[in-house]
Tab-separated table of C-alpha atoms in Angstrom:
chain	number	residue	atom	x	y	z
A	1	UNK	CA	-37.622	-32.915	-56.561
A	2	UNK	CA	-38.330	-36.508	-58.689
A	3	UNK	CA	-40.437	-36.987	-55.415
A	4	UNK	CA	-42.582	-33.996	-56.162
A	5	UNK	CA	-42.916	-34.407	-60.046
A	6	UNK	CA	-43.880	-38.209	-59.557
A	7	UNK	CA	-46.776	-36.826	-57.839
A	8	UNK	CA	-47.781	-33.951	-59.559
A	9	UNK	CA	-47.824	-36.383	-62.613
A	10	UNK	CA	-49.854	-39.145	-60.648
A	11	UNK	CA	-52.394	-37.128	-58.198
A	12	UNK	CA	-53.175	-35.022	-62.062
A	13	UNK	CA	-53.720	-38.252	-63.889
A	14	UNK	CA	-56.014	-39.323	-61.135
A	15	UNK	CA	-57.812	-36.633	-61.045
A	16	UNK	CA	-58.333	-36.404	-65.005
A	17	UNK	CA	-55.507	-33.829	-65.622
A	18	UNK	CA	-52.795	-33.648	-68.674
A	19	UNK	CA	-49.550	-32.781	-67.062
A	20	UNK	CA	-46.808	-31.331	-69.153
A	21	UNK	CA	-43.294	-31.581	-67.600
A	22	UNK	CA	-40.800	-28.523	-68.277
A	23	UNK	CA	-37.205	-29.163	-69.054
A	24	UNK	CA	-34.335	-27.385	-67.786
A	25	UNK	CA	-36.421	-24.911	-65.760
A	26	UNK	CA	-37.291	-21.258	-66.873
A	27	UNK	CA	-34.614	-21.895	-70.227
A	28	UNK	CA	-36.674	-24.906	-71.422
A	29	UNK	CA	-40.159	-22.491	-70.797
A	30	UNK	CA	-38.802	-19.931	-73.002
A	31	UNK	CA	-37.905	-22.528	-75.617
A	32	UNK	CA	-40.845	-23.901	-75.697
A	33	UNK	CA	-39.483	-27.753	-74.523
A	34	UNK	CA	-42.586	-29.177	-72.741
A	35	UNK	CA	-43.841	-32.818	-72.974
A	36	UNK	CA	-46.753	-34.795	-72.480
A	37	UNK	CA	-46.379	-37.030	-68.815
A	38	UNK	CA	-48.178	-39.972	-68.076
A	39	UNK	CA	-47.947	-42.166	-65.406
A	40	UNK	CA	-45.531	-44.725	-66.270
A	41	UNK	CA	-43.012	-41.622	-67.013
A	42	UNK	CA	-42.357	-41.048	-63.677
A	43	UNK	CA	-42.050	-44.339	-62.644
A	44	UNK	CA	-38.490	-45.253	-61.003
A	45	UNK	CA	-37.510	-41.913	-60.366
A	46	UNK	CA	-38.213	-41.061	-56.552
A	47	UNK	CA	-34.551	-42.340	-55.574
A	48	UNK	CA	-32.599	-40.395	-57.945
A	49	UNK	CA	-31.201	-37.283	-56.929
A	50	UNK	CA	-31.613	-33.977	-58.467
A	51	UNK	CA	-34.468	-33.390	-60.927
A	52	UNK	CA	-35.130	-35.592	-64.045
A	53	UNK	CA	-36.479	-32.414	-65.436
A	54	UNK	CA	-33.023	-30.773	-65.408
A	55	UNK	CA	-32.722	-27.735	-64.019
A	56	UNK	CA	-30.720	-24.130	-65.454
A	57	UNK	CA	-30.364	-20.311	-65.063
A	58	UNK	CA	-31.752	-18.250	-66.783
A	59	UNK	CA	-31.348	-14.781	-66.732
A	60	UNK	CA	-33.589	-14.313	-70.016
A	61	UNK	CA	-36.666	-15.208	-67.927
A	62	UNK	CA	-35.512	-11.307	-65.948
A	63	UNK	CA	-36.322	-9.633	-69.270
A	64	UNK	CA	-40.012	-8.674	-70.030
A	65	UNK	CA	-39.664	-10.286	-73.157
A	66	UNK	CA	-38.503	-13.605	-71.785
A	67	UNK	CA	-41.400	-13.864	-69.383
A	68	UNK	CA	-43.572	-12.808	-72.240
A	69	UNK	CA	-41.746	-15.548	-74.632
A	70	UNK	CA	-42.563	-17.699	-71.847
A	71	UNK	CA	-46.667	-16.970	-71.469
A	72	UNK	CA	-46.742	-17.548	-75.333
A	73	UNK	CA	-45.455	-21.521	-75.021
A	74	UNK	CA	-47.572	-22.204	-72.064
A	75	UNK	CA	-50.341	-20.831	-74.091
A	76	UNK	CA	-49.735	-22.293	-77.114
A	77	UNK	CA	-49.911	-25.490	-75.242
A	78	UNK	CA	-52.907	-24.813	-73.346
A	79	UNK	CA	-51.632	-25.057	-69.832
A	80	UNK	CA	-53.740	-23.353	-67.062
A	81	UNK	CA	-51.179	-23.527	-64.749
A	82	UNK	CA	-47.756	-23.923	-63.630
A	83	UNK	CA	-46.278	-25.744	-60.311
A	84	UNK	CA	-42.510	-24.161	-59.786
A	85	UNK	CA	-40.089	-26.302	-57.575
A	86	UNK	CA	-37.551	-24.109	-56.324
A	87	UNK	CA	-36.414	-22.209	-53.970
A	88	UNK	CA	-35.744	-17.936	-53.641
A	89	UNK	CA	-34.865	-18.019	-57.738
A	90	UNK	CA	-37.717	-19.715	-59.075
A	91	UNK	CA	-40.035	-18.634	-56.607
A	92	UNK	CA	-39.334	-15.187	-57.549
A	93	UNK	CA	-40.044	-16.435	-61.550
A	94	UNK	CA	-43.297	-17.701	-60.118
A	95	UNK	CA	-43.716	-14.124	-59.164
A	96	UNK	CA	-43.500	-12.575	-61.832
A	97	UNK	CA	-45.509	-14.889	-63.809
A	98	UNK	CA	-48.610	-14.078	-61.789
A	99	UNK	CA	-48.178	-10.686	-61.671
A	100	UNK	CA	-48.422	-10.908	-65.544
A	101	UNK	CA	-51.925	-12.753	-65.122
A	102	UNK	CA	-50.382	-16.601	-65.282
A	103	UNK	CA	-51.519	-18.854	-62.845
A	104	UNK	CA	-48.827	-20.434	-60.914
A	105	UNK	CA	-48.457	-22.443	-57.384
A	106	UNK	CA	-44.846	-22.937	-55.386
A	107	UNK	CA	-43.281	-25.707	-53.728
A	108	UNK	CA	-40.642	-25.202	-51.201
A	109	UNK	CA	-37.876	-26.710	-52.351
A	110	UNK	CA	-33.694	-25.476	-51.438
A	111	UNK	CA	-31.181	-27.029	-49.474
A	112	UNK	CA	-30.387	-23.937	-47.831
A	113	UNK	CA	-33.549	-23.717	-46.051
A	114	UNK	CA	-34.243	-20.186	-46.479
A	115	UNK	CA	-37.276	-19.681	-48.144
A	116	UNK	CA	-39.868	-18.033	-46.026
A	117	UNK	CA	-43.218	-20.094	-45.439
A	118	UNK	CA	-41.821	-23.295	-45.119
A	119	UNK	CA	-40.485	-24.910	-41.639
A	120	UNK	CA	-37.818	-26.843	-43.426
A	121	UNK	CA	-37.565	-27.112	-47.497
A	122	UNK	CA	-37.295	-30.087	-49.588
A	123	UNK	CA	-34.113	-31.437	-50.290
A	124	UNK	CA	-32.521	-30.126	-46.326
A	125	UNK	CA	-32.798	-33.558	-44.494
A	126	UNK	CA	-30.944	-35.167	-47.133
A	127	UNK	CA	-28.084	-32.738	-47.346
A	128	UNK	CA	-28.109	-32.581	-43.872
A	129	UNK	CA	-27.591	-36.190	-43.424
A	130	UNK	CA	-25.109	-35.994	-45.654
A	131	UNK	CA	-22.739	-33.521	-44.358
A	132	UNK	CA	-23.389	-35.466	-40.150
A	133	UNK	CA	-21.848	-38.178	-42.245
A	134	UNK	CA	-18.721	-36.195	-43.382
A	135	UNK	CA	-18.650	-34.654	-40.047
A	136	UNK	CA	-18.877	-38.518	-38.364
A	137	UNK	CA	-16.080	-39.757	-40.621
A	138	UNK	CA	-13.799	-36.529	-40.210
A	139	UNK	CA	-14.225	-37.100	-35.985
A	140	UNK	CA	-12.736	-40.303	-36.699
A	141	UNK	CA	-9.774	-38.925	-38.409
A	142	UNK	CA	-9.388	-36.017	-36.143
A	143	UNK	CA	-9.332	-38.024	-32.841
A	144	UNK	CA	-6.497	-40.576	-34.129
A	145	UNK	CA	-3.988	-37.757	-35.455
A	146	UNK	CA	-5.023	-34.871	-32.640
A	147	UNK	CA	-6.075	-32.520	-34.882
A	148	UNK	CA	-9.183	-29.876	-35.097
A	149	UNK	CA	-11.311	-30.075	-38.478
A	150	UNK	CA	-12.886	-26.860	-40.310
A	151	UNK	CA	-16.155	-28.630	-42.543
A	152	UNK	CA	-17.761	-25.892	-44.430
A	153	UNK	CA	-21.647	-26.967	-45.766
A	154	UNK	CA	-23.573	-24.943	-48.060
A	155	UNK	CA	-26.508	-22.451	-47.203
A	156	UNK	CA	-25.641	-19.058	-49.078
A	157	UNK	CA	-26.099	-16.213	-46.802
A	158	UNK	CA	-28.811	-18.733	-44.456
A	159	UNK	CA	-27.421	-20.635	-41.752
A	160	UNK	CA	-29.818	-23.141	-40.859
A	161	UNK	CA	-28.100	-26.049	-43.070
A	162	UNK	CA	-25.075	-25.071	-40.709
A	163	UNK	CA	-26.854	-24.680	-37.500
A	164	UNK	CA	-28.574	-28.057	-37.754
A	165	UNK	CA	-25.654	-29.935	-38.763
A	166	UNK	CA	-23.512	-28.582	-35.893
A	167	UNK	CA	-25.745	-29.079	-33.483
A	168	UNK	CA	-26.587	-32.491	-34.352
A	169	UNK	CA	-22.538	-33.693	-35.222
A	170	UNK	CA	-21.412	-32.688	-31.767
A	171	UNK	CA	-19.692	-29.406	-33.283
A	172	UNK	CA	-17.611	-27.550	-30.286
A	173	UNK	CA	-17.664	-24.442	-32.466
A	174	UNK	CA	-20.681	-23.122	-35.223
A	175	UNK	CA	-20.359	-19.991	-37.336
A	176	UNK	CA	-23.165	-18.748	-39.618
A	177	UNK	CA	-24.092	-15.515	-41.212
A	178	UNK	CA	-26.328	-14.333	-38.728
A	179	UNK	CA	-24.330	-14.581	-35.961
A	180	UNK	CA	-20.908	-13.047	-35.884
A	181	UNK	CA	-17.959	-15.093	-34.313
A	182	UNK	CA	-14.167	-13.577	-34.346
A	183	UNK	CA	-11.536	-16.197	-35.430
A	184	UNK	CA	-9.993	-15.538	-32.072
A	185	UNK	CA	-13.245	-17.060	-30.583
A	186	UNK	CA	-12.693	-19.730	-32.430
A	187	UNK	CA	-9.607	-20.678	-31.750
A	188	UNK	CA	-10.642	-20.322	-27.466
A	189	UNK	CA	-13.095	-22.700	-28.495
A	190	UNK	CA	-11.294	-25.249	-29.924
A	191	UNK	CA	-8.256	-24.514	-27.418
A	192	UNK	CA	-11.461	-25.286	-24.422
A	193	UNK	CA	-12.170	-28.604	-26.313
A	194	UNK	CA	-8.361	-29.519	-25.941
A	195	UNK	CA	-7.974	-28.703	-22.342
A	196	UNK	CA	-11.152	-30.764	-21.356
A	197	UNK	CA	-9.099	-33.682	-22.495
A	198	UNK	CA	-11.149	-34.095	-25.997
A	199	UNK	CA	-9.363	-35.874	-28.612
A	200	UNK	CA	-10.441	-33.821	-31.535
A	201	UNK	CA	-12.365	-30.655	-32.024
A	202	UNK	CA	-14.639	-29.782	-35.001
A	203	UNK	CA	-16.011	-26.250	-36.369
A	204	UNK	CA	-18.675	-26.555	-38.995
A	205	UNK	CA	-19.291	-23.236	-41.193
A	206	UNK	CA	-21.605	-21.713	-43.096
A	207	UNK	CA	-20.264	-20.710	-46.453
A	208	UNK	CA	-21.683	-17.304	-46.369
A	209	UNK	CA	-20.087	-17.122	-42.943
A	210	UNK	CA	-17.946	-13.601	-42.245
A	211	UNK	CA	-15.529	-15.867	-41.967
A	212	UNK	CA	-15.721	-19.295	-44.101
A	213	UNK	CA	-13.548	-22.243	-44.155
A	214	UNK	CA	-11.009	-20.600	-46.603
A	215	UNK	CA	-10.809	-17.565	-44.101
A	216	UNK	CA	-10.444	-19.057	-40.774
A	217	UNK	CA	-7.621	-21.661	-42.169
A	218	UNK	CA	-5.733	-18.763	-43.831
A	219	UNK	CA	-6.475	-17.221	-39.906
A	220	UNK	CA	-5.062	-20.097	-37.933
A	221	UNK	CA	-1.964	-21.351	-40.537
A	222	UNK	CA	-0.304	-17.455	-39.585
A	223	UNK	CA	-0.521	-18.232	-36.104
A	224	UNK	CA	0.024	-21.892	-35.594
A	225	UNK	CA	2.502	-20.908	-33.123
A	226	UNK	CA	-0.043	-19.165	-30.790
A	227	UNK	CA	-3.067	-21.745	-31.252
A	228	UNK	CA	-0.856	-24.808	-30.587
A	229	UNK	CA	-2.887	-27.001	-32.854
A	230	UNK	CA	-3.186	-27.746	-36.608
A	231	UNK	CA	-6.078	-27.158	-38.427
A	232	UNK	CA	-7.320	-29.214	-41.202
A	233	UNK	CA	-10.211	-27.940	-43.560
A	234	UNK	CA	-13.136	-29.527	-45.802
A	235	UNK	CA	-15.036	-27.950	-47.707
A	236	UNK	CA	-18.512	-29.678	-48.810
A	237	UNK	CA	-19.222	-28.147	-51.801
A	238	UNK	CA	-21.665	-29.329	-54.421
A	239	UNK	CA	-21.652	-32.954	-52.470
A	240	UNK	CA	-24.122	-31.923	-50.212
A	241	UNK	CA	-26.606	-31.570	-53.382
A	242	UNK	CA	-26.348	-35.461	-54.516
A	243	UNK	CA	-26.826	-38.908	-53.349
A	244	UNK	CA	-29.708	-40.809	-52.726
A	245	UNK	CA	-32.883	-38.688	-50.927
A	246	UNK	CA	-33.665	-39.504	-47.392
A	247	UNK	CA	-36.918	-41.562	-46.605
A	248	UNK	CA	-38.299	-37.887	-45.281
A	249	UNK	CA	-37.834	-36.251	-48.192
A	250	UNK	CA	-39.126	-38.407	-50.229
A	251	UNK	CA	-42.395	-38.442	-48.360
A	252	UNK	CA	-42.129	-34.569	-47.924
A	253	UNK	CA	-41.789	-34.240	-51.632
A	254	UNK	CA	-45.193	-36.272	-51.896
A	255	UNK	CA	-47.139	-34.659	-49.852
A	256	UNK	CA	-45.738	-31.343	-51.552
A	257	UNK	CA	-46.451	-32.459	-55.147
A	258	UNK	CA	-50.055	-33.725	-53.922
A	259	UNK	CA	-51.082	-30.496	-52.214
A	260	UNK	CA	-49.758	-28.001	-55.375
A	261	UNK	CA	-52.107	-30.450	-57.194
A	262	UNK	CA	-54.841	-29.619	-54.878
A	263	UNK	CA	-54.349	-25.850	-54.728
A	264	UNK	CA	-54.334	-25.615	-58.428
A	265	UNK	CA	-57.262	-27.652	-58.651
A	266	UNK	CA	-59.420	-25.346	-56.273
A	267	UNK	CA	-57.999	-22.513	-57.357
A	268	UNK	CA	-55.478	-21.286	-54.575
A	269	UNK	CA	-52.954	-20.214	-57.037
A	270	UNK	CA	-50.098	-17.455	-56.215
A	271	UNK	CA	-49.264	-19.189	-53.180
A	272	UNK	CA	-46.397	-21.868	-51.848
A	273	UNK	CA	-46.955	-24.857	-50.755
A	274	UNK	CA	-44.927	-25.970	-47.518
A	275	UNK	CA	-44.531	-27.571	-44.271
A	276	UNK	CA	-45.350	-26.003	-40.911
A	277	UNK	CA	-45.924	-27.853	-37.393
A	278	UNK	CA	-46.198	-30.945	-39.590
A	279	UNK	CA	-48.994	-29.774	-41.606
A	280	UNK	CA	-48.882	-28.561	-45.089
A	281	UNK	CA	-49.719	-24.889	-45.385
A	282	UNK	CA	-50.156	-22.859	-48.309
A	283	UNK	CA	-48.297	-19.323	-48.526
A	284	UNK	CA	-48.991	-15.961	-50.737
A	285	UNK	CA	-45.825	-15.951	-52.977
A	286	UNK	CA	-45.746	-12.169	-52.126
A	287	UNK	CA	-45.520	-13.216	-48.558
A	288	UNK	CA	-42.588	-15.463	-49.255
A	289	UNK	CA	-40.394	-14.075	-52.098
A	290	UNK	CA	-37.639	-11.756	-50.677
A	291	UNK	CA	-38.590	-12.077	-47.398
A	292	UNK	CA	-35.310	-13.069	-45.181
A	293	UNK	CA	-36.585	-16.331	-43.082
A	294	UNK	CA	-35.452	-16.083	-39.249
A	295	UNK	CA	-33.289	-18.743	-38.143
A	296	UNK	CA	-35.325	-21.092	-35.036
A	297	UNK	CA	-33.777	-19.384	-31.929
A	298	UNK	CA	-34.765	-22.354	-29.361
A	299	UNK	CA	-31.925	-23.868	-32.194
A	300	UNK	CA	-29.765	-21.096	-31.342
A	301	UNK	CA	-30.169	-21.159	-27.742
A	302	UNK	CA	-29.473	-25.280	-27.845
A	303	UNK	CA	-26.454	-24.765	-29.940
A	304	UNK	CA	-25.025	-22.361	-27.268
A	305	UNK	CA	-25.587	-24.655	-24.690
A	306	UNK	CA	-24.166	-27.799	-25.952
């Protein structure tokens, strides 16, 4: 996200623009907590995780009168228009904004990769790289001791996060929302991966899964007897959502920020911007908000295979 505010900031300046930055998201916007960025403000900042804006929820932007709270600051300040970095949540502020006559452009930006009009969102390569290096590390582990690892990764009810990151860690087993997998087809998984003289086995799981991480070990601890193996479980968590952002994001997150620039400039508002056969494409937010975003099945098909 710094990525993306470094060059809002920079590609507005350049172009003559005063660009106000929002704190903590739709909260800050209510309260009125906007300031004045210039260049030098933004320097430093495209290696830090997260958002130096700060980020919150807000369920008082849902009310009428919060959005209407909200129109009064950006008035009172002047600004024309508004460039939301989000994913399904703020989009869906963005919304509502323009349906109440203010201006406002998208960027596609969620870890969970499930906003529709975008090919991949920013902030997914780096979380997916990541949880392949907790997948990597637990391998290690799991061949020396003979064991088969559970690693749960984030997504919500998407499993693209999960998809990629099985497919691309070796995974002998992938479970995600959209596709339903028994635990018993699990365990003949992992059992396969034994019997083919493999040293470990490894399962990676979307949390909104049927059956997450917390499920299937629950599953496979009552019948340790039957499965013959142990089963050892990680659980990602909020880890996935730090560290340092990849080289692709970062360049993803500056094209992104350049391009909302752009659209608000010649006056394609109501629209996300995003990423689609490596060109940067511009979405109608009523096209994108709410819509559920198919998962890639050539993935699917791939993941089957190997």
């Amino acid at each position: 996200m710094n990525s993306v505010i470094r060059a809002v900031v920079r590609t507005g300046v350049d172009r003559g623009l005063e660009v106000y930055g929002v704190r903590h998201g739709y909260s800050g916007l209510i309260q009125g907590d906007l300031h004045l960025l210039g260049t030098r403000d933004v320097g430093g900042i495209m290696q830090r995780g997260g958002t130096v804006l700060g980020s919150a929820r807000c369920p008082e932007f849902e009310t009428e009168a919060g959005r209407l709270q909200a129109m009064r600051e950006l008035n009172r300040k002047e600004i024309e228009a508004l460039i939301v970095i989000g994913g399904n949540g703020s989009q869906t502020g963005a919304l509502a904004l323009l349906r109440q006559g203010f201006p406002a452009v998208g960027v596609a930006s969620t870890i969970d990769n499930d906003l529709f009009g975008s090919e991949i969102t920013l902030g997914v390569d780096t979380a997916l790289n990541i949880a392949l290096e907790a997948i990597d590390r637990l391998k290690t582990t799991a061949s020396s001791h003979q064991r088969a690892f559970l690693v749960e990764v984030m997504g919500r009810k998407c499993g693209s996060l999960a998809l990629m990151a099985g497919v691309a860690g070796g995974a002998e087993v992938i479970l995600i929302p959209e596709v339903e997998v028994s635990p018993e087809a699990v365990a003949r998984e992992l059992r396969h991966s034994y019997e083919r003289g493999k040293p470990h086995a490894i399962a990676v799981v979307a949390e909104g899964a049927s059956f997450n991480a917390s499920a299937l070990q629950a599953y496979f601890a009552e019948r340790e007897a039957q499965t013959g193996f142990q089963l050892r479980t990680t659980i990602l968590g909020h880890v996935q959502r730090g560290g340092i952002p990849s080289a692709y994001d970062r360049l993803l997150g500056a094209r992104f920020g350049a391009a909302a620039v752009e659209a608000v400039q010649t006056g394609k508002l109501g629209v996300l911007v995003g990423i689609n056969h490596n060109q940067i494409t511009t979405t109608p937010l009523e096209d994108v908000v709410g819509v559920p975003k198919p998962l890639d099945p050539e993935l699917l098909e791939l993941a089957r295979v190997l």
